[in-house]
Amino acid sequence: MSQISIRGLALGAASTCREMSSSPSSAFRKVTHCIFDMDGLLLDTEKIYENIFRTLLKSYNSPYPAATRLKVMGTTEQRSCSILVNDLKLPCTVEEFLVQFRRDQLLQLGHAPLMKGAERLVRHLHQHNIPIALATSSGSDSVEVKTKNHRELFELFGHKVMGSSDPDVKEGKPAPDIFLVAASRFPDPPEPTQCLVFEDAPNGVTAAIAAGMQAVMVPDPNIGEDQRKHATLVLRSLEDFRPEQFGLPAFA
């Protein structure tokens, strides 16, 4: 899908979605397709990522400020490392830091557990023939490691878009590219307004809204209210999601 067509889709639908973000539940738009982020939403990896970054930064005698942590949440591997190196003025190149990060994440991320409500929701949508896709900022190698203990569940997704290694994702979150690419790859490509995105990070929610999609946010408890307000709906966990609010089949 061309960059021009991706941007065109986003501009055509974004204003409608922004209007919906503060609407009551009765006014949520009915959707036909669902797109899921992975880290911090389906898999409990954020604490592992934070530990990896803190350990690497400690080797450079650098702290890991809360504001910087918020900036890297939901971004591609390349973008995360660029933010850390440049914002914290580390004595290394982005490429050098990226190599160290990828080495450490492949060693530590293989045992990430599922988040509460994740398996129930994914299986429910799949059983009711709701098209679902994964849209993660991680690269293919990282996704392979993180999902190895949950392989059968992740095979339920019709397709996966991995932002750090997908050439069609020109810009990472908070740009809308990854969600528009994910929507375009469904066998019956929907309009952005027909898609519901599940996210945990402010950058991901911004990307979904910019794509013209509704966004259900399950934020980290440390994310402030000002970083949550642009989501269509904010939940404590996926266990609290009510599919029927968006015209999807209700849980039995």
PDB file of C-alpha atoms in Angstrom, residues 1-13 170-171 174-177 180 210:
ATOM      1  CA  MET A   1       0.000   0.000   0.000  1.00  0.00           C
ATOM      2  CA  SER A   2       1.508   3.351  -0.977  1.00  0.00           C
ATOM      3  CA  GLN A   3       2.390   6.050   1.534  1.00  0.00           C
ATOM      4  CA  ILE A   4       0.050   8.452  -0.261  1.00  0.00           C
ATOM      5  CA  SER A   5      -2.932   6.108  -0.007  1.00  0.00           C
ATOM      6  CA  ILE A   6      -2.190   5.391   3.656  1.00  0.00           C
ATOM      7  CA  ARG A   7      -2.136   9.094   4.486  1.00  0.00           C
ATOM      8  CA  GLY A   8      -5.294   9.650   2.461  1.00  0.00           C
ATOM      9  CA  LEU A   9      -7.213   7.031   4.414  1.00  0.00           C
ATOM     10  CA  ALA A  10      -6.059   8.553   7.680  1.00  0.00           C
ATOM     11  CA  LEU A  11      -7.069  12.092   6.768  1.00  0.00           C
ATOM     12  CA  GLY A  12     -10.443  10.939   5.526  1.00  0.00           C
ATOM     13  CA  ALA A  13     -11.462   9.295   8.786  1.00  0.00           C
ATOM     14  CA  LYS A 170       7.321   3.832   6.875  1.00  0.00           C
ATOM     15  CA  GLU A 171       6.832   5.584  10.210  1.00  0.00           C
ATOM     16  CA  PRO A 174       2.460   7.600  16.915  1.00  0.00           C
ATOM     17  CA  ALA A 175       2.142   7.804  13.104  1.00  0.00           C
ATOM     18  CA  PRO A 176      -0.915   5.855  11.832  1.00  0.00           C
ATOM     19  CA  ASP A 177       0.975   3.739   9.287  1.00  0.00           C
ATOM     20  CA  LEU A 180      -3.552   1.397   8.153  1.00  0.00           C
ATOM     21  CA  ALA A 210      -4.831   9.396  13.576  1.00  0.00           C
TER      22      ALA A 210
END
